[in-house]
Tab-separated table of C-alpha atoms in Angstrom:
chain	number	residue	atom	x	y	z
P	90	MET	CA	23.166	20.330	-3.615
P	91	SER	CA	25.655	17.648	-4.551
P	92	SER	CA	29.301	18.569	-5.028
P	93	GLN	CA	29.985	15.791	-7.538
P	94	LEU	CA	29.965	18.265	-10.440
P	95	ASP	CA	30.639	21.994	-10.576
P	96	LYS	CA	27.216	22.527	-12.106
P	97	SER	CA	24.118	20.506	-11.264
P	98	ARG	CA	22.865	18.373	-14.112
P	99	VAL	CA	19.465	17.582	-12.520
P	100	LEU	CA	16.834	20.083	-11.448
P	101	VAL	CA	14.448	18.560	-8.899
P	102	PHE	CA	11.184	20.511	-8.807
P	103	SER	CA	9.687	19.681	-5.416
P	104	LEU	CA	6.244	20.282	-3.938
P	105	ARG	CA	7.538	19.761	-0.384
P	106	ASN	CA	6.937	23.383	0.609
P	107	ILE	CA	3.378	23.252	-0.736
P	108	PHE	CA	2.198	19.872	0.551
P	109	GLY	CA	5.002	19.360	3.060
P	110	LYS	CA	2.813	18.039	5.899
P	111	ALA	CA	0.753	15.507	3.949
P	112	LEU	CA	1.636	12.006	5.152
P	113	ASN	CA	1.481	10.463	1.688
P	114	ARG	CA	4.229	12.840	0.490
P	115	GLY	CA	6.875	11.387	2.802
P	116	PRO	CA	8.268	8.852	0.308
P	117	HIS	CA	8.404	11.581	-2.361
P	118	VAL	CA	10.645	13.701	-0.168
P	119	GLU	CA	12.805	10.640	0.573
P	120	LEU	CA	13.319	10.063	-3.147
P	121	GLU	CA	14.143	13.713	-3.778
P	122	ASP	CA	16.660	13.710	-0.923
P	123	ILE	CA	18.319	10.529	-2.188
P	124	ILE	CA	18.619	12.007	-5.691
P	125	CYS	CA	20.373	15.025	-4.188
P	126	GLU	CA	22.606	12.659	-2.199
P	127	VAL	CA	23.722	10.451	-5.099
P	128	ASP	CA	23.638	12.836	-8.066
P	129	SER	CA	24.535	16.370	-9.013
P	130	ALA	CA	21.118	17.876	-8.349
P	131	GLU	CA	19.623	21.229	-7.465
P	132	LEU	CA	16.408	21.272	-5.418
P	133	LEU	CA	13.829	23.883	-6.359
P	134	ALA	CA	10.913	23.985	-3.900
P	135	PRO	CA	8.602	27.000	-4.319
P	136	THR	CA	6.120	28.009	-1.616
P	137	LEU	CA	2.362	28.330	-1.962
P	138	ASP	CA	-0.648	27.936	0.326
P	139	PRO	CA	-2.795	25.345	-1.507
P	140	SER	CA	-5.831	26.367	0.561
P	141	SER	CA	-5.651	29.999	-0.538
P	142	ARG	CA	-8.610	31.402	-2.457
P	143	ARG	CA	-6.664	31.636	-5.709
P	144	ALA	CA	-5.230	28.113	-5.475
P	145	SER	CA	-8.574	26.602	-4.507
P	146	PHE	CA	-10.361	28.377	-7.352
P	147	ALA	CA	-7.718	27.323	-9.886
P	148	THR	CA	-7.991	23.698	-8.790
P	149	ARG	CA	-11.813	23.655	-8.898
P	150	LEU	CA	-11.812	25.273	-12.317
P	151	GLY	CA	-9.279	22.738	-13.568
P	152	TYR	CA	-11.875	19.965	-13.447
P	153	HIS	CA	-14.007	21.808	-16.005
P	154	ALA	CA	-11.872	24.212	-18.053
P	155	PRO	CA	-9.442	23.071	-20.760
P	156	VAL	CA	-7.011	25.855	-19.803
P	157	LEU	CA	-5.445	25.666	-16.346
P	158	LEU	CA	-4.936	28.778	-14.236
P	159	ASN	CA	-1.744	29.433	-12.312
P	160	PRO	CA	-2.653	28.804	-8.642
P	161	GLY	CA	-0.338	31.583	-7.495
P	162	LEU	CA	3.170	30.267	-8.043
P	163	PRO	CA	5.598	32.825	-9.415
P	164	ARG	CA	7.087	32.164	-12.821
P	165	ILE	CA	10.534	30.702	-12.312
P	166	PRO	CA	13.073	31.991	-14.834
P	167	ALA	CA	15.767	29.656	-16.093
P	168	ASP	CA	19.259	31.070	-15.753
P	169	ARG	CA	21.219	27.985	-16.797
P	170	GLN	CA	20.929	24.625	-18.565
P	171	TYR	CA	20.195	21.228	-16.990
P	172	ASP	CA	20.188	17.748	-18.449
P	173	VAL	CA	17.066	16.628	-16.580
P	174	LEU	CA	14.033	18.279	-15.029
P	175	PHE	CA	12.538	15.883	-12.478
P	176	ALA	CA	9.167	16.208	-10.703
P	177	ILE	CA	6.921	13.969	-8.596
P	178	CYS	CA	3.163	14.402	-8.836
P	179	GLY	CA	1.203	12.928	-5.937
P	180	PHE	CA	-2.250	13.361	-7.472
P	181	PRO	CA	-3.477	14.642	-10.865
P	182	GLN	CA	-4.515	17.949	-9.274
P	183	ASP	CA	-0.840	18.574	-8.473
P	184	LEU	CA	-0.179	19.044	-12.170
P	185	ILE	CA	-1.608	22.549	-11.952
P	186	MET	CA	1.481	23.471	-9.912
P	187	PHE	CA	3.788	22.497	-12.743
P	188	ASP	CA	2.612	25.386	-14.940
P	189	ALA	CA	5.192	27.420	-13.054
P	190	ILE	CA	7.952	25.316	-14.597
P	191	GLU	CA	6.920	26.099	-18.163
P	192	ASP	CA	9.963	28.350	-18.598
P	193	LEU	CA	12.212	25.691	-17.097
P	194	ARG	CA	11.392	23.011	-19.639
P	195	GLY	CA	13.286	24.939	-22.286
P	196	ALA	CA	16.327	24.964	-20.013
P	197	CYS	CA	16.276	21.176	-19.532
P	198	ARG	CA	17.216	18.624	-22.170
P	199	THR	CA	14.774	16.026	-20.814
P	200	SER	CA	11.796	16.353	-18.456
P	201	VAL	CA	10.562	13.502	-16.254
P	202	CYS	CA	7.366	13.317	-14.201
P	203	LEU	CA	6.482	10.530	-11.769
P	204	LEU	CA	2.765	10.131	-11.097
P	205	ASP	CA	1.924	8.500	-7.774
P	206	GLU	CA	-1.855	7.991	-7.579
P	207	MET	CA	-4.016	7.863	-10.689
P	208	TRP	CA	-6.855	5.326	-10.807
P	209	VAL	CA	-8.059	4.378	-14.279
P	210	LYS	CA	-11.679	5.190	-13.469
P	211	GLU	CA	-10.621	8.744	-12.549
P	212	ILE	CA	-8.781	9.532	-15.801
P	213	ALA	CA	-11.761	11.181	-17.495
P	214	LYS	CA	-12.463	13.292	-14.409
P	215	HIS	CA	-8.907	14.625	-14.410
P	216	ARG	CA	-8.484	14.950	-18.177
P	217	HIS	CA	-7.712	18.691	-18.119
P	218	PHE	CA	-5.015	18.301	-15.461
P	219	LEU	CA	-3.516	15.366	-17.350
P	220	LYS	CA	-2.841	17.526	-20.407
P	221	VAL	CA	0.143	18.879	-18.484
P	222	LEU	CA	1.694	15.390	-18.549
P	223	ALA	CA	1.868	15.501	-22.331
P	224	LYS	CA	4.432	18.300	-21.980
P	225	PHE	CA	6.874	15.981	-20.186
P	226	ASP	CA	9.229	13.847	-22.238
P	227	ILE	CA	9.007	10.889	-19.848
P	228	VAL	CA	5.943	10.036	-17.732
P	229	MET	CA	6.249	7.233	-15.180
P	230	PRO	CA	3.137	6.172	-13.252
P	231	PHE	CA	3.649	4.106	-10.108
P	232	GLN	CA	0.374	2.208	-10.646
P	233	ILE	CA	0.896	-0.489	-13.260
P	234	GLY	CA	-2.770	-0.793	-14.245
P	235	THR	CA	-2.818	2.897	-15.172
P	236	VAL	CA	0.055	2.833	-17.674
P	237	LYS	CA	-1.788	1.846	-20.853
P	238	PRO	CA	-4.984	3.926	-20.443
P	239	LEU	CA	-2.982	6.963	-19.313
P	240	SER	CA	-0.725	6.632	-22.367
P	241	GLU	CA	-3.828	6.671	-24.561
P	242	GLU	CA	-5.205	9.722	-22.751
P	243	ILE	CA	-2.105	11.921	-23.031
P	244	GLY	CA	-1.054	10.737	-26.477
P	245	HIS	CA	2.374	9.339	-25.737
P	246	ALA	CA	3.709	6.216	-24.122
P	247	CYS	CA	4.171	6.077	-20.353
P	248	THR	CA	6.643	3.787	-18.587
P	249	HIS	CA	5.847	2.028	-15.340
P	250	LEU	CA	8.172	2.664	-12.387
P	251	PRO	CA	7.720	0.552	-9.241
P	252	LEU	CA	7.515	2.141	-5.816
P	253	ALA	CA	10.468	1.948	-3.434
P	254	ILE	CA	11.573	3.349	-0.067
P	255	ASP	CA	14.657	4.517	1.762
P	256	ALA	CA	15.738	0.976	2.614
P	257	ILE	CA	18.649	2.157	4.760
P	258	LYS	CA	16.313	4.158	6.981
P	259	PHE	CA	13.969	1.198	7.475
P	260	CYS	CA	16.644	-1.471	7.954
P	261	PRO	CA	17.119	-2.447	11.654
P	262	TYR	CA	20.810	-3.169	11.138
P	263	PRO	CA	23.614	-2.586	12.093
P	264	ASP	CA	22.136	-2.464	15.630
P	265	PRO	CA	18.771	-4.250	15.481
P	266	PRO	CA	16.502	-3.249	18.372
P	267	GLU	CA	14.283	-5.631	20.295
P	268	ARG	CA	10.888	-6.187	18.664
P	269	VAL	CA	8.728	-4.983	21.532
P	270	ILE	CA	5.610	-4.203	19.451
P	271	ASP	CA	3.541	-7.295	18.710
P	272	VAL	CA	1.405	-5.904	15.882
P	273	PHE	CA	1.787	-2.546	14.123
P	274	SER	CA	-1.055	-1.127	12.046
P	275	MET	CA	-1.233	2.322	10.476
P	276	GLY	CA	-3.625	3.942	8.071
P	277	ARG	CA	-6.539	2.026	6.591
P	278	ARG	CA	-7.491	-1.140	8.419
P	279	SER	CA	-9.973	-3.990	8.335
P	280	HIS	CA	-12.729	-3.539	10.926
P	281	VAL	CA	-12.941	-7.304	11.538
P	282	ILE	CA	-9.208	-7.748	12.056
P	283	HIS	CA	-8.961	-4.592	14.146
P	284	GLN	CA	-11.655	-5.805	16.537
P	285	LYS	CA	-9.966	-9.196	16.904
P	286	LEU	CA	-6.612	-7.558	17.684
P	287	LEU	CA	-8.242	-5.215	20.201
P	288	ALA	CA	-9.667	-8.276	21.946
P	289	MET	CA	-6.220	-9.897	21.989
P	290	ALA	CA	-4.746	-6.725	23.468
P	291	ARG	CA	-7.424	-6.712	26.156
P	292	ASP	CA	-7.401	-10.424	26.987
P	293	SER	CA	-3.821	-11.568	26.456
P	294	GLY	CA	-1.671	-8.452	26.761
P	295	LEU	CA	-0.844	-8.187	23.053
P	296	PHE	CA	0.917	-4.897	22.309
P	297	TYR	CA	-1.204	-3.711	19.392
P	298	LEU	CA	-0.066	-0.336	18.060
P	299	HIS	CA	-2.670	1.371	15.868
P	300	ASP	CA	-3.946	4.822	14.944
P	301	THR	CA	-6.297	6.381	17.463
P	302	ILE	CA	-6.749	9.738	15.723
P	303	SER	CA	-7.696	10.504	12.131
P	304	GLY	CA	-5.890	12.922	9.891
P	305	SER	CA	-3.430	13.114	7.045
P	306	GLN	CA	-1.051	15.828	8.238
P	307	ALA	CA	2.290	15.485	9.986
P	308	ILE	CA	3.843	18.075	12.282
P	309	ASP	CA	7.142	17.410	10.511
P	310	LEU	CA	7.234	15.026	7.557
P	311	GLY	CA	10.847	13.942	8.026
P	312	GLU	CA	10.286	13.204	11.703
P	313	HIS	CA	7.144	11.261	10.829
P	314	ARG	CA	8.964	9.017	8.357
P	315	ALA	CA	11.753	8.384	10.855
P	316	GLN	CA	9.159	7.482	13.482
P	317	VAL	CA	7.394	5.055	11.138
P	318	ALA	CA	10.734	3.373	10.396
P	319	ASN	CA	11.623	3.156	14.094
P	320	LEU	CA	8.263	1.615	14.965
P	321	ALA	CA	8.378	-0.874	12.082
P	322	LYS	CA	11.877	-2.001	13.104
P	323	ARG	CA	10.517	-2.751	16.575
P	324	SER	CA	7.456	-4.676	15.377
P	325	ARG	CA	6.987	-8.424	15.122
P	326	TYR	CA	3.990	-8.261	12.809
P	327	PHE	CA	3.018	-5.548	10.330
P	328	LEU	CA	-0.447	-5.215	8.762
P	329	VAL	CA	-0.636	-4.644	4.994
P	330	ASN	CA	-3.417	-4.428	2.403
P	331	PRO	CA	-3.740	-3.286	-1.236
P	332	GLY	CA	-4.374	0.385	-1.911
P	333	LYS	CA	-7.814	1.586	-0.787
P	334	PHE	CA	-8.911	-2.026	-0.307
P	335	ASP	CA	-11.910	-0.782	1.655
P	336	GLU	CA	-13.133	1.560	-1.112
P	337	PRO	CA	-13.635	-0.552	-4.257
P	338	GLY	CA	-15.957	2.081	-5.668
P	339	GLU	CA	-13.178	4.648	-5.667
P	340	THR	CA	-10.612	2.343	-7.280
P	341	GLY	CA	-12.952	0.681	-9.751
P	342	ARG	CA	-11.618	-2.585	-8.293
P	343	GLN	CA	-8.205	-1.834	-9.782
P	344	VAL	CA	-5.700	-3.702	-7.580
P	345	GLU	CA	-2.560	-1.753	-6.731
P	346	PHE	CA	-0.347	-1.770	-3.658
P	347	GLY	CA	1.510	0.955	-1.822
P	348	TYR	CA	4.543	1.583	0.339
P	349	ARG	CA	3.406	-0.589	3.262
P	350	TYR	CA	4.703	-3.792	1.666
P	351	PHE	CA	8.149	-2.268	1.112
P	352	GLU	CA	8.230	-0.816	4.627
P	353	GLY	CA	7.248	-4.125	6.197
P	354	ALA	CA	9.825	-6.144	4.259
P	355	ALA	CA	12.609	-3.584	4.770
P	356	SER	CA	12.067	-3.434	8.523
P	357	GLY	CA	12.075	-7.209	8.966
P	358	ALA	CA	8.528	-7.281	10.317
P	359	ILE	CA	6.353	-10.208	9.233
P	360	MET	CA	3.615	-8.918	6.970
P	361	LEU	CA	0.037	-10.044	7.639
P	362	GLY	CA	-2.769	-9.066	5.285
P	363	GLU	CA	-3.980	-9.438	1.736
P	364	ARG	CA	-1.557	-10.448	-0.983
P	365	PRO	CA	-2.234	-8.082	-3.933
P	366	ASP	CA	-3.754	-9.971	-6.841
P	367	ASN	CA	-2.102	-8.190	-9.756
P	368	GLU	CA	0.717	-8.879	-12.218
P	369	LEU	CA	3.304	-6.722	-10.455
P	370	PHE	CA	3.376	-8.059	-6.913
P	371	PRO	CA	4.837	-11.491	-7.768
P	372	ARG	CA	7.570	-9.801	-9.817
P	373	LEU	CA	8.673	-7.429	-7.066
P	374	PHE	CA	8.105	-9.785	-4.127
P	375	ASP	CA	9.139	-13.064	-5.695
P	376	TRP	CA	10.890	-14.796	-2.792
P	377	PRO	CA	9.279	-17.648	-0.817
P	378	ASP	CA	7.137	-16.832	2.213
P	379	VAL	CA	6.987	-13.084	1.508
P	380	MET	CA	3.985	-12.613	3.771
P	381	VAL	CA	1.059	-14.450	5.333
P	382	HIS	CA	-2.155	-13.942	3.409
P	383	VAL	CA	-4.974	-12.883	5.738
P	384	PRO	CA	-8.122	-11.634	3.931
P	385	HIS	CA	-9.453	-8.379	5.342
P	386	THR	CA	-12.718	-10.150	6.135
P	387	SER	CA	-10.980	-12.890	8.140
P	388	ASP	CA	-11.612	-13.255	11.872
P	389	ASP	CA	-8.845	-15.775	12.577
P	390	ILE	CA	-5.799	-13.515	12.754
P	391	ASP	CA	-5.354	-14.649	16.374
P	392	GLN	CA	-4.830	-18.221	15.163
P	393	VAL	CA	-2.430	-17.040	12.439
P	394	ILE	CA	-0.293	-15.209	15.007
P	395	ARG	CA	-0.274	-18.126	17.444
P	396	GLU	CA	0.823	-20.518	14.698
P	397	LEU	CA	3.625	-18.215	13.595
P	398	ASP	CA	4.737	-17.698	17.186
P	399	ARG	CA	5.337	-21.438	17.447
P	400	ASP	CA	7.706	-21.452	14.458
P	401	ARG	CA	10.656	-19.207	15.335
P	402	GLU	CA	12.826	-20.579	12.523
P	403	ARG	CA	10.249	-19.608	9.904
P	404	GLN	CA	9.946	-16.159	11.446
P	405	GLU	CA	13.685	-15.583	11.335
P	406	THR	CA	13.911	-16.681	7.699
P	407	MET	CA	11.018	-14.421	6.677
P	408	ARG	CA	12.544	-11.440	8.455
P	409	ARG	CA	16.051	-11.826	7.039
P	410	THR	CA	14.887	-12.537	3.510
P	411	GLY	CA	12.602	-9.504	3.431
P	412	MET	CA	15.336	-7.196	4.660
P	413	VAL	CA	17.970	-8.533	2.252
P	414	GLN	CA	15.671	-8.443	-0.776
P	415	THR	CA	14.582	-4.878	-0.064
P	416	LEU	CA	18.154	-3.685	0.426
P	417	LEU	CA	19.206	-5.266	-2.861
P	418	ARG	CA	16.200	-4.334	-4.990
P	419	HIS	CA	13.774	-1.814	-3.541
P	420	ASP	CA	15.752	1.221	-2.387
P	421	TRP	CA	15.056	4.443	-4.273
P	422	VAL	CA	18.585	4.440	-5.711
P	423	TYR	CA	17.668	1.524	-7.992
P	424	ARG	CA	14.657	3.455	-9.304
P	425	TRP	CA	16.901	6.465	-9.907
P	426	GLU	CA	19.173	4.250	-11.995
P	427	THR	CA	16.140	3.305	-14.098
P	428	ILE	CA	15.229	6.965	-14.568
P	429	LEU	CA	18.805	7.841	-15.550
P	430	LYS	CA	18.796	5.051	-18.117
P	431	ALA	CA	15.567	6.417	-19.609
P	432	THR	CA	17.131	9.884	-19.918
P	433	GLY	CA	20.399	8.619	-21.378
P	434	LEU	CA	22.539	9.757	-18.439
P	435	GLN	CA	25.191	7.669	-16.716
P	436	PRO	CA	25.055	7.250	-12.914
P	437	LEU	CA	27.496	9.347	-10.912
P	438	PRO	CA	29.765	7.846	-8.203
P	439	GLY	CA	27.190	8.605	-5.510
P	440	VAL	CA	24.938	5.859	-6.891
P	441	ALA	CA	27.667	3.229	-6.496
P	442	ALA	CA	28.486	4.539	-3.018
P	443	ARG	CA	24.887	4.131	-1.838
P	444	LYS	CA	24.660	0.668	-3.410
P	445	ASP	CA	27.818	-0.280	-1.523
P	446	ARG	CA	26.124	0.755	1.730
P	447	LEU	CA	23.049	-1.279	0.821
P	448	ARG	CA	25.137	-4.314	-0.026
P	449	ALA	CA	27.113	-4.055	3.221
P	450	LEU	CA	23.865	-4.004	5.209
P	451	ALA	CA	22.507	-6.936	3.187
P	452	GLU	CA	25.647	-8.967	3.958
P	453	MET	CA	25.295	-8.122	7.637
P	454	VAL	CA	21.638	-9.179	7.705
P	455	ASP	CA	22.242	-12.347	5.677
P	456	GLY	CA	25.216	-13.439	7.771
P	457	ARG	CA	26.578	-15.936	5.219
P	458	GLY	CA	29.367	-13.786	3.810
P	459	PRO	CA	29.793	-11.601	0.682
P	460	SER	CA	29.551	-14.525	-1.759
P	461	ALA	CA	25.874	-15.029	-0.820
P	462	ILE	CA	24.916	-11.534	-2.033
P	463	PRO	CA	24.327	-10.987	-5.786
P	464	ASP	CA	26.074	-8.325	-7.846
P	465	LEU	CA	24.204	-5.029	-7.520
P	466	ASN	CA	25.490	-3.819	-10.881
P	467	ARG	CA	23.351	-6.280	-12.811
P	468	GLU	CA	20.150	-5.266	-14.599
P	469	PRO	CA	17.518	-4.574	-11.918
P	470	ALA	CA	15.226	-7.582	-11.540
P	471	PHE	CA	12.131	-5.463	-10.869
P	472	LEU	CA	11.921	-3.831	-14.277
P	473	ALA	CA	8.529	-4.219	-15.920
P	474	LYS	CA	8.885	-5.846	-19.305
């Protein structure tokens, strides 16, 4: 808990002790931790086994019944007042967990829910879970294509919030390590590109780091995120693709992009892969030479890498620009400022302190002196209009 105020003004309701080993929850925990670092926040993280008979039954029933059952979380009494109740929902099914905070909403002036993954084609399927969202004052989906149809479903306007990461964790500075990994790939991958890179690893000694086991659970989520950051900072090239690019049937061909693009830019690795074809990507990643577009069906990634390897000046510019832009625009603290503005609260000194750290790193990476770095107190450039 922060010591900036005698009493916490933000209550962070976290699912970390319920889904704490799921890889996709890592950025959620990072955001929650940064909120507790920069604001006066209390973390409330109840425990429940989501695979228990009661929880499983409640979730299955939720797809069909208009009334959701408590999956087994104890009711949490409110013993004091907060300005903001804040919660992150990874998937629509998570909303069943928030029934336990019913009593807390009355103790909080404003309630905010971030919704990570919600594809438009799945809205009808999850309609009973989504009724919980209507109880929140502010609903912020991460997926921009979902904002309008979700607003229509729950009966009040949603506001888009872009993804972000812990940019300090992913930044290689102040002591940048040697980039000993040639190509780093994690998660979903193109079969064609993967086979080409395997051949390069076999025939030319390319150090191609990729997943060799399947699974979505971490032994320790914090250690996993730190490991991802350490590997990315040591990588020359970093593979990226839009969300579920290999499952168009599941997404309904809705184009969204995830954390990989932020992680690649923040770490200074050169991103290779598909440039997301939606309205948001060019607003968030609007600097020249953000990445090298390589379609997931392409079989010439070897030629792309060889060409880039011949142009060290271009590589250096791409790396530095990506790091600086992420430090100045895509750390979670900037998203927290947006959330505070929506709730009518002013940032506490911890926000400015973290932005000072981000700016100092950006100046170090840029190398041209403080005058080259823009004022971080201006209106964030990423805001969706």
